[in-house]
PDB file of C-alpha atoms in Angstrom:
ATOM      1  CA  GLY A   1     100.386 110.212 172.328  1.00  0.00           C
ATOM      2  CA  ALA A   2     103.619 110.265 170.375  1.00  0.00           C
ATOM      3  CA  VAL A   3     106.109 107.536 171.200  1.00  0.00           C
ATOM      4  CA  VAL A   4     109.871 107.797 171.280  1.00  0.00           C
ATOM      5  CA  SER A   5     112.022 104.732 171.812  1.00  0.00           C
ATOM      6  CA  GLN A   6     115.662 104.313 172.723  1.00  0.00           C
ATOM      7  CA  HIS A   7     117.960 101.392 172.242  1.00  0.00           C
ATOM      8  CA  PRO A   8     119.645  99.953 174.145  1.00  0.00           C
ATOM      9  CA  SER A   9     118.030 100.641 177.492  1.00  0.00           C
ATOM     10  CA  ARG A  10     121.178  99.674 179.323  1.00  0.00           C
ATOM     11  CA  VAL A  11     124.753  99.159 178.203  1.00  0.00           C
ATOM     12  CA  ILE A  12     127.952  98.299 180.020  1.00  0.00           C
ATOM     13  CA  CYS A  13     131.211  98.744 178.165  1.00  0.00           C
ATOM     14  CA  LYS A  14     134.927  98.817 178.764  1.00  0.00           C
ATOM     15  CA  SER A  15     136.874 102.034 178.893  1.00  0.00           C
ATOM     16  CA  GLY A  16     138.104 103.058 175.456  1.00  0.00           C
ATOM     17  CA  THR A  17     135.289 101.515 173.464  1.00  0.00           C
ATOM     18  CA  SER A  18     132.573 103.362 171.568  1.00  0.00           C
ATOM     19  CA  VAL A  19     128.884 103.015 172.246  1.00  0.00           C
ATOM     20  CA  LYS A  20     126.000 103.907 169.947  1.00  0.00           C
ATOM     21  CA  ILE A  21     122.592 104.851 171.297  1.00  0.00           C
ATOM     22  CA  GLU A  22     119.573 105.041 169.011  1.00  0.00           C
ATOM     23  CA  CYS A  23     116.578 107.312 169.389  1.00  0.00           C
ATOM     24  CA  ARG A  24     113.522 106.659 167.249  1.00  0.00           C
ATOM     25  CA  SER A  25     110.222 108.423 166.853  1.00  0.00           C
ATOM     26  CA  LEU A  26     107.815 105.560 166.269  1.00  0.00           C
ATOM     27  CA  ASP A  27     104.658 107.200 165.021  1.00  0.00           C
ATOM     28  CA  PHE A  28     105.717 110.603 163.788  1.00  0.00           C
ATOM     29  CA  GLN A  29     108.495 112.280 161.875  1.00  0.00           C
ATOM     30  CA  ALA A  30     110.850 114.448 163.875  1.00  0.00           C
ATOM     31  CA  THR A  31     113.035 116.926 162.065  1.00  0.00           C
ATOM     32  CA  THR A  32     114.547 117.890 165.392  1.00  0.00           C
ATOM     33  CA  MET A  33     115.573 115.695 168.282  1.00  0.00           C
ATOM     34  CA  PHE A  34     117.417 116.588 171.445  1.00  0.00           C
ATOM     35  CA  TRP A  35     119.922 114.682 173.536  1.00  0.00           C
ATOM     36  CA  TYR A  36     120.103 115.152 177.298  1.00  0.00           C
ATOM     37  CA  ARG A  37     122.335 113.741 179.977  1.00  0.00           C
ATOM     38  CA  GLN A  38     121.318 113.074 183.568  1.00  0.00           C
ATOM     39  CA  PHE A  39     123.607 112.239 186.455  1.00  0.00           C
ATOM     40  CA  PRO A  40     122.240 110.255 189.431  1.00  0.00           C
ATOM     41  CA  LYS A  41     119.745 112.237 191.463  1.00  0.00           C
ATOM     42  CA  LYS A  42     120.388 115.266 189.284  1.00  0.00           C
ATOM     43  CA  SER A  43     118.551 117.217 186.660  1.00  0.00           C
ATOM     44  CA  LEU A  44     118.765 116.828 182.899  1.00  0.00           C
ATOM     45  CA  MET A  45     121.240 118.864 180.914  1.00  0.00           C
ATOM     46  CA  LEU A  46     120.888 119.482 177.218  1.00  0.00           C
ATOM     47  CA  MET A  47     123.856 118.179 175.285  1.00  0.00           C
ATOM     48  CA  ALA A  48     122.956 118.830 171.679  1.00  0.00           C
ATOM     49  CA  THR A  49     120.250 119.397 169.121  1.00  0.00           C
ATOM     50  CA  SER A  50     120.019 116.834 166.355  1.00  0.00           C
ATOM     51  CA  ASN A  51     118.800 118.182 163.023  1.00  0.00           C
ATOM     52  CA  GLU A  52     117.738 115.872 160.215  1.00  0.00           C
ATOM     53  CA  GLY A  53     119.960 116.299 157.210  1.00  0.00           C
ATOM     54  CA  SER A  54     122.393 118.695 158.847  1.00  0.00           C
ATOM     55  CA  LYS A  55     125.030 118.844 161.523  1.00  0.00           C
ATOM     56  CA  ALA A  56     124.084 118.724 165.159  1.00  0.00           C
ATOM     57  CA  THR A  57     124.476 121.808 167.293  1.00  0.00           C
ATOM     58  CA  TYR A  58     126.179 121.290 170.609  1.00  0.00           C
ATOM     59  CA  GLU A  59     125.757 123.116 173.892  1.00  0.00           C
ATOM     60  CA  GLN A  60     128.672 124.896 175.437  1.00  0.00           C
ATOM     61  CA  GLY A  61     131.077 122.514 177.103  1.00  0.00           C
ATOM     62  CA  VAL A  62     129.963 119.425 175.207  1.00  0.00           C
ATOM     63  CA  GLU A  63     132.713 117.857 173.122  1.00  0.00           C
ATOM     64  CA  LYS A  64     131.405 117.265 169.616  1.00  0.00           C
ATOM     65  CA  ASP A  65     134.193 114.813 168.824  1.00  0.00           C
ATOM     66  CA  LYS A  66     133.359 112.863 171.933  1.00  0.00           C
ATOM     67  CA  PHE A  67     129.611 112.717 171.418  1.00  0.00           C
ATOM     68  CA  LEU A  68     128.888 112.116 167.752  1.00  0.00           C
ATOM     69  CA  ILE A  69     125.330 112.738 166.657  1.00  0.00           C
ATOM     70  CA  ASN A  70     123.804 111.613 163.389  1.00  0.00           C
ATOM     71  CA  HIS A  71     120.232 112.315 162.330  1.00  0.00           C
ATOM     72  CA  ALA A  72     120.053 110.161 159.245  1.00  0.00           C
ATOM     73  CA  SER A  73     116.302 110.086 158.810  1.00  0.00           C
ATOM     74  CA  LEU A  74     113.160 111.779 160.059  1.00  0.00           C
ATOM     75  CA  THR A  75     112.646 109.024 162.621  1.00  0.00           C
ATOM     76  CA  LEU A  76     116.153 108.182 163.799  1.00  0.00           C
ATOM     77  CA  SER A  77     118.914 110.010 165.612  1.00  0.00           C
ATOM     78  CA  THR A  78     121.981 108.294 167.007  1.00  0.00           C
ATOM     79  CA  LEU A  79     124.410 109.346 169.713  1.00  0.00           C
ATOM     80  CA  THR A  80     127.809 107.687 169.697  1.00  0.00           C
ATOM     81  CA  VAL A  81     129.976 108.059 172.766  1.00  0.00           C
ATOM     82  CA  THR A  82     133.486 107.623 171.423  1.00  0.00           C
ATOM     83  CA  SER A  83     136.401 106.285 173.469  1.00  0.00           C
ATOM     84  CA  ALA A  84     134.194 106.052 176.506  1.00  0.00           C
ATOM     85  CA  HIS A  85     135.613 106.677 179.964  1.00  0.00           C
ATOM     86  CA  PRO A  86     134.104 106.029 183.393  1.00  0.00           C
ATOM     87  CA  GLU A  87     133.162 109.700 183.716  1.00  0.00           C
ATOM     88  CA  ASP A  88     130.891 109.252 180.686  1.00  0.00           C
ATOM     89  CA  SER A  89     128.747 106.898 182.726  1.00  0.00           C
ATOM     90  CA  SER A  90     125.340 108.493 182.880  1.00  0.00           C
ATOM     91  CA  PHE A  91     121.705 108.292 181.867  1.00  0.00           C
ATOM     92  CA  TYR A  92     121.224 109.571 178.313  1.00  0.00           C
ATOM     93  CA  ILE A  93     117.756 110.626 177.217  1.00  0.00           C
ATOM     94  CA  CYS A  94     116.537 111.822 173.856  1.00  0.00           C
ATOM     95  CA  SER A  95     113.440 113.785 173.009  1.00  0.00           C
ATOM     96  CA  ALA A  96     111.548 114.788 169.884  1.00  0.00           C
ATOM     97  CA  MET A  97     108.938 117.341 169.073  1.00  0.00           C
ATOM     98  CA  THR A  98     105.845 116.374 167.128  1.00  0.00           C
ATOM     99  CA  PRO A  99     105.391 118.321 163.929  1.00  0.00           C
ATOM    100  CA  ARG A 100     102.308 120.313 163.164  1.00  0.00           C
ATOM    101  CA  PRO A 101     101.769 121.580 159.626  1.00  0.00           C
ATOM    102  CA  ASP A 102     100.696 125.070 160.535  1.00  0.00           C
ATOM    103  CA  ARG A 103     103.400 125.805 163.070  1.00  0.00           C
ATOM    104  CA  GLY A 104     106.059 123.218 162.493  1.00  0.00           C
ATOM    105  CA  HIS A 105     105.879 121.895 166.060  1.00  0.00           C
ATOM    106  CA  THR A 106     103.390 121.584 168.869  1.00  0.00           C
ATOM    107  CA  ASP A 107     105.848 122.762 171.544  1.00  0.00           C
ATOM    108  CA  THR A 108     105.380 119.511 173.414  1.00  0.00           C
ATOM    109  CA  GLN A 109     108.369 117.232 173.613  1.00  0.00           C
ATOM    110  CA  TYR A 110     108.210 113.486 173.977  1.00  0.00           C
ATOM    111  CA  PHE A 111     111.041 111.771 175.723  1.00  0.00           C
ATOM    112  CA  GLY A 112     112.517 108.362 175.198  1.00  0.00           C
ATOM    113  CA  PRO A 113     112.860 105.950 178.126  1.00  0.00           C
ATOM    114  CA  GLY A 114     116.570 106.657 178.438  1.00  0.00           C
ATOM    115  CA  THR A 115     119.758 104.632 178.144  1.00  0.00           C
ATOM    116  CA  ARG A 116     121.872 103.853 181.194  1.00  0.00           C
ATOM    117  CA  LEU A 117     125.539 103.792 180.182  1.00  0.00           C
ATOM    118  CA  THR A 118     128.100 102.301 182.532  1.00  0.00           C
ATOM    119  CA  VAL A 119     131.749 102.470 181.523  1.00  0.00           C
ATOM    120  CA  LEU A 120     134.046 100.171 183.455  1.00  0.00           C
TER     121      LEU A 120
ATOM    122  CA  SER B   1     123.335 129.413 182.793  1.00  0.00           C
ATOM    123  CA  GLN B   2     121.452 126.975 184.971  1.00  0.00           C
ATOM    124  CA  GLN B   3     117.967 128.069 185.731  1.00  0.00           C
ATOM    125  CA  GLY B   4     114.789 126.489 186.913  1.00  0.00           C
ATOM    126  CA  GLU B   5     115.314 126.116 190.609  1.00  0.00           C
ATOM    127  CA  GLU B   6     112.660 124.102 192.317  1.00  0.00           C
ATOM    128  CA  ASP B   7     111.503 123.863 195.863  1.00  0.00           C
ATOM    129  CA  PRO B   8     111.119 121.917 197.883  1.00  0.00           C
ATOM    130  CA  GLN B   9     113.833 119.483 196.866  1.00  0.00           C
ATOM    131  CA  ALA B  10     111.901 116.736 198.585  1.00  0.00           C
ATOM    132  CA  LEU B  11     108.298 116.484 199.702  1.00  0.00           C
ATOM    133  CA  SER B  12     106.737 113.730 201.760  1.00  0.00           C
ATOM    134  CA  ILE B  13     102.967 113.598 202.210  1.00  0.00           C
ATOM    135  CA  GLN B  14     100.137 111.210 202.989  1.00  0.00           C
ATOM    136  CA  GLU B  15      97.785 109.854 200.388  1.00  0.00           C
ATOM    137  CA  GLY B  16      94.857 112.186 199.839  1.00  0.00           C
ATOM    138  CA  GLU B  17      96.802 115.330 200.663  1.00  0.00           C
ATOM    139  CA  ASN B  18      97.694 117.962 198.113  1.00  0.00           C
ATOM    140  CA  ALA B  19     101.262 118.444 196.914  1.00  0.00           C
ATOM    141  CA  THR B  20     102.604 121.783 195.763  1.00  0.00           C
ATOM    142  CA  MET B  21     105.921 122.234 194.006  1.00  0.00           C
ATOM    143  CA  ASN B  22     107.430 125.517 192.954  1.00  0.00           C
ATOM    144  CA  CYS B  23     109.786 126.456 190.171  1.00  0.00           C
ATOM    145  CA  SER B  24     111.686 129.661 189.522  1.00  0.00           C
ATOM    146  CA  TYR B  25     113.569 130.636 186.402  1.00  0.00           C
ATOM    147  CA  LYS B  26     115.820 133.446 185.327  1.00  0.00           C
ATOM    148  CA  THR B  27     115.228 134.387 181.715  1.00  0.00           C
ATOM    149  CA  SER B  28     112.245 135.119 179.472  1.00  0.00           C
ATOM    150  CA  ILE B  29     110.343 132.088 178.327  1.00  0.00           C
ATOM    151  CA  ASN B  30     108.089 130.950 175.497  1.00  0.00           C
ATOM    152  CA  ASN B  31     106.573 128.233 177.622  1.00  0.00           C
ATOM    153  CA  LEU B  32     107.139 126.229 180.786  1.00  0.00           C
ATOM    154  CA  GLN B  33     106.570 122.529 181.054  1.00  0.00           C
ATOM    155  CA  TRP B  34     106.268 120.065 183.908  1.00  0.00           C
ATOM    156  CA  TYR B  35     107.523 116.515 183.673  1.00  0.00           C
ATOM    157  CA  ARG B  36     107.406 113.491 185.874  1.00  0.00           C
ATOM    158  CA  GLN B  37     110.147 110.866 186.152  1.00  0.00           C
ATOM    159  CA  ASN B  38     109.900 107.581 187.952  1.00  0.00           C
ATOM    160  CA  SER B  39     113.182 106.271 189.286  1.00  0.00           C
ATOM    161  CA  GLY B  40     115.529 105.277 186.490  1.00  0.00           C
ATOM    162  CA  ARG B  41     112.955 105.921 183.807  1.00  0.00           C
ATOM    163  CA  GLY B  42     112.295 108.439 181.069  1.00  0.00           C
ATOM    164  CA  LEU B  43     110.266 111.590 181.408  1.00  0.00           C
ATOM    165  CA  VAL B  44     106.527 111.841 181.081  1.00  0.00           C
ATOM    166  CA  HIS B  45     105.117 115.158 179.904  1.00  0.00           C
ATOM    167  CA  LEU B  46     102.466 116.409 182.308  1.00  0.00           C
ATOM    168  CA  ILE B  47     101.441 119.869 181.237  1.00  0.00           C
ATOM    169  CA  LEU B  48     102.631 122.855 179.217  1.00  0.00           C
ATOM    170  CA  ILE B  49     101.764 126.450 179.994  1.00  0.00           C
ATOM    171  CA  ARG B  50     102.583 129.258 177.601  1.00  0.00           C
ATOM    172  CA  SER B  51     103.986 132.597 178.626  1.00  0.00           C
ATOM    173  CA  ASN B  52     100.663 134.342 177.978  1.00  0.00           C
ATOM    174  CA  GLU B  53      98.747 131.923 180.184  1.00  0.00           C
ATOM    175  CA  ARG B  54      98.378 132.210 183.944  1.00  0.00           C
ATOM    176  CA  GLU B  55      96.765 128.953 184.937  1.00  0.00           C
ATOM    177  CA  LYS B  56      96.106 125.593 183.428  1.00  0.00           C
ATOM    178  CA  HIS B  57      94.374 122.436 184.627  1.00  0.00           C
ATOM    179  CA  SER B  58      94.674 118.820 183.620  1.00  0.00           C
ATOM    180  CA  GLY B  59      92.854 116.263 185.736  1.00  0.00           C
ATOM    181  CA  ARG B  60      94.294 116.488 189.253  1.00  0.00           C
ATOM    182  CA  LEU B  61      97.045 118.838 188.101  1.00  0.00           C
ATOM    183  CA  ARG B  62      96.932 122.601 188.323  1.00  0.00           C
ATOM    184  CA  VAL B  63      99.766 124.756 187.064  1.00  0.00           C
ATOM    185  CA  THR B  64     100.172 128.466 187.552  1.00  0.00           C
ATOM    186  CA  LEU B  65     102.629 130.794 185.897  1.00  0.00           C
ATOM    187  CA  ASP B  66     103.677 134.244 187.068  1.00  0.00           C
ATOM    188  CA  THR B  67     105.992 135.726 184.458  1.00  0.00           C
ATOM    189  CA  SER B  68     106.510 138.891 186.528  1.00  0.00           C
ATOM    190  CA  LYS B  69     108.020 136.781 189.298  1.00  0.00           C
ATOM    191  CA  LYS B  70     109.472 134.235 186.888  1.00  0.00           C
ATOM    192  CA  SER B  71     107.900 131.414 188.818  1.00  0.00           C
ATOM    193  CA  SER B  72     105.497 128.543 188.384  1.00  0.00           C
ATOM    194  CA  SER B  73     103.795 126.078 190.671  1.00  0.00           C
ATOM    195  CA  LEU B  74     102.464 122.596 190.183  1.00  0.00           C
ATOM    196  CA  LEU B  75      99.648 121.420 192.413  1.00  0.00           C
ATOM    197  CA  ILE B  76      98.667 117.779 192.569  1.00  0.00           C
ATOM    198  CA  THR B  77      95.364 117.353 194.360  1.00  0.00           C
ATOM    199  CA  ALA B  78      94.220 114.267 196.238  1.00  0.00           C
ATOM    200  CA  SER B  79      97.606 112.612 195.848  1.00  0.00           C
ATOM    201  CA  ARG B  80      98.004 108.878 195.439  1.00  0.00           C
ATOM    202  CA  ALA B  81     100.878 106.557 196.233  1.00  0.00           C
ATOM    203  CA  ALA B  82     101.324 106.147 192.471  1.00  0.00           C
ATOM    204  CA  ASP B  83     102.188 109.850 192.237  1.00  0.00           C
ATOM    205  CA  THR B  84     105.499 109.097 193.961  1.00  0.00           C
ATOM    206  CA  ALA B  85     108.161 110.283 191.516  1.00  0.00           C
ATOM    207  CA  SER B  86     110.492 113.157 190.712  1.00  0.00           C
ATOM    208  CA  TYR B  87     108.907 116.217 189.164  1.00  0.00           C
ATOM    209  CA  PHE B  88     110.802 118.652 186.978  1.00  0.00           C
ATOM    210  CA  CYS B  89     109.920 121.984 185.507  1.00  0.00           C
ATOM    211  CA  ALA B  90     111.533 122.911 182.204  1.00  0.00           C
ATOM    212  CA  THR B  91     111.566 126.196 180.366  1.00  0.00           C
ATOM    213  CA  ASP B  92     111.678 126.838 176.648  1.00  0.00           C
ATOM    214  CA  ALA B  93     113.031 130.286 175.857  1.00  0.00           C
ATOM    215  CA  GLY B  94     111.796 130.177 172.302  1.00  0.00           C
ATOM    216  CA  GLY B  95     113.432 132.096 169.468  1.00  0.00           C
ATOM    217  CA  THR B  96     116.763 130.594 168.460  1.00  0.00           C
ATOM    218  CA  SER B  97     116.549 128.336 171.518  1.00  0.00           C
ATOM    219  CA  TYR B  98     113.138 126.974 170.562  1.00  0.00           C
ATOM    220  CA  GLY B  99     112.724 123.431 171.828  1.00  0.00           C
ATOM    221  CA  LYS B 100     115.853 123.505 173.952  1.00  0.00           C
ATOM    222  CA  LEU B 101     114.630 122.830 177.450  1.00  0.00           C
ATOM    223  CA  THR B 102     116.345 124.023 180.603  1.00  0.00           C
ATOM    224  CA  PHE B 103     115.381 121.822 183.509  1.00  0.00           C
ATOM    225  CA  GLY B 104     115.032 122.634 187.161  1.00  0.00           C
ATOM    226  CA  GLN B 105     116.677 120.522 189.811  1.00  0.00           C
ATOM    227  CA  GLY B 106     113.492 118.646 190.509  1.00  0.00           C
ATOM    228  CA  THR B 107     111.334 117.807 193.483  1.00  0.00           C
ATOM    229  CA  ILE B 108     111.247 114.281 194.815  1.00  0.00           C
ATOM    230  CA  LEU B 109     107.676 113.570 195.881  1.00  0.00           C
ATOM    231  CA  THR B 110     106.892 110.647 198.159  1.00  0.00           C
ATOM    232  CA  VAL B 111     103.259 109.832 198.823  1.00  0.00           C
ATOM    233  CA  HIS B 112     102.716 107.434 201.690  1.00  0.00           C
ATOM    234  CA  PRO B 113      99.708 105.108 201.492  1.00  0.00           C
TER     235      PRO B 113
END
């Protein structure tokens, strides 16, 4: 099946610093990737949709200046948490849909392994 | 709005027993998907059922979808200790929201050997 990787898997940073998380589709090209956030023992919440070659679209309540998303290529999307604060500590997961020539996508999403961010 | 409520929130069974998890949602959907998550890990896609389908099987998994009741169920037959994980349903409304998944709260399944 399709593989999506994330880097780093775990990061600890000081309050006020910025952290970049990478999401890569390893064996397919993804024009669209999604970023989710998950609090401990909670469900996933969609933060934003990352579109290759265009600006990301953010869900209501998500600060676009706080969570910068760049989809520079068909296999890479990055999420930068700017001026991180302890309340940004969370598990961040990306996903990508595999393309299919006749329909654009297969409807199935493949998720990365997640990045655990801890802000001290 | 948050949708995709699941029950039970936690389920504890013995190996060999069947496990049934339910999911309800609030809006129209294009498809509904079930995922599994081991503690602290990413999500593994289990099965996708489209809005025009009523039942789907994959190995020991059986998923049903009732769009009139806006509900779905996931049945895991002959459970194994390795099935211990959190299970989430997620809906895709399609249209302009295509690909944007709304997740349920999840069911924590514990299978005792």
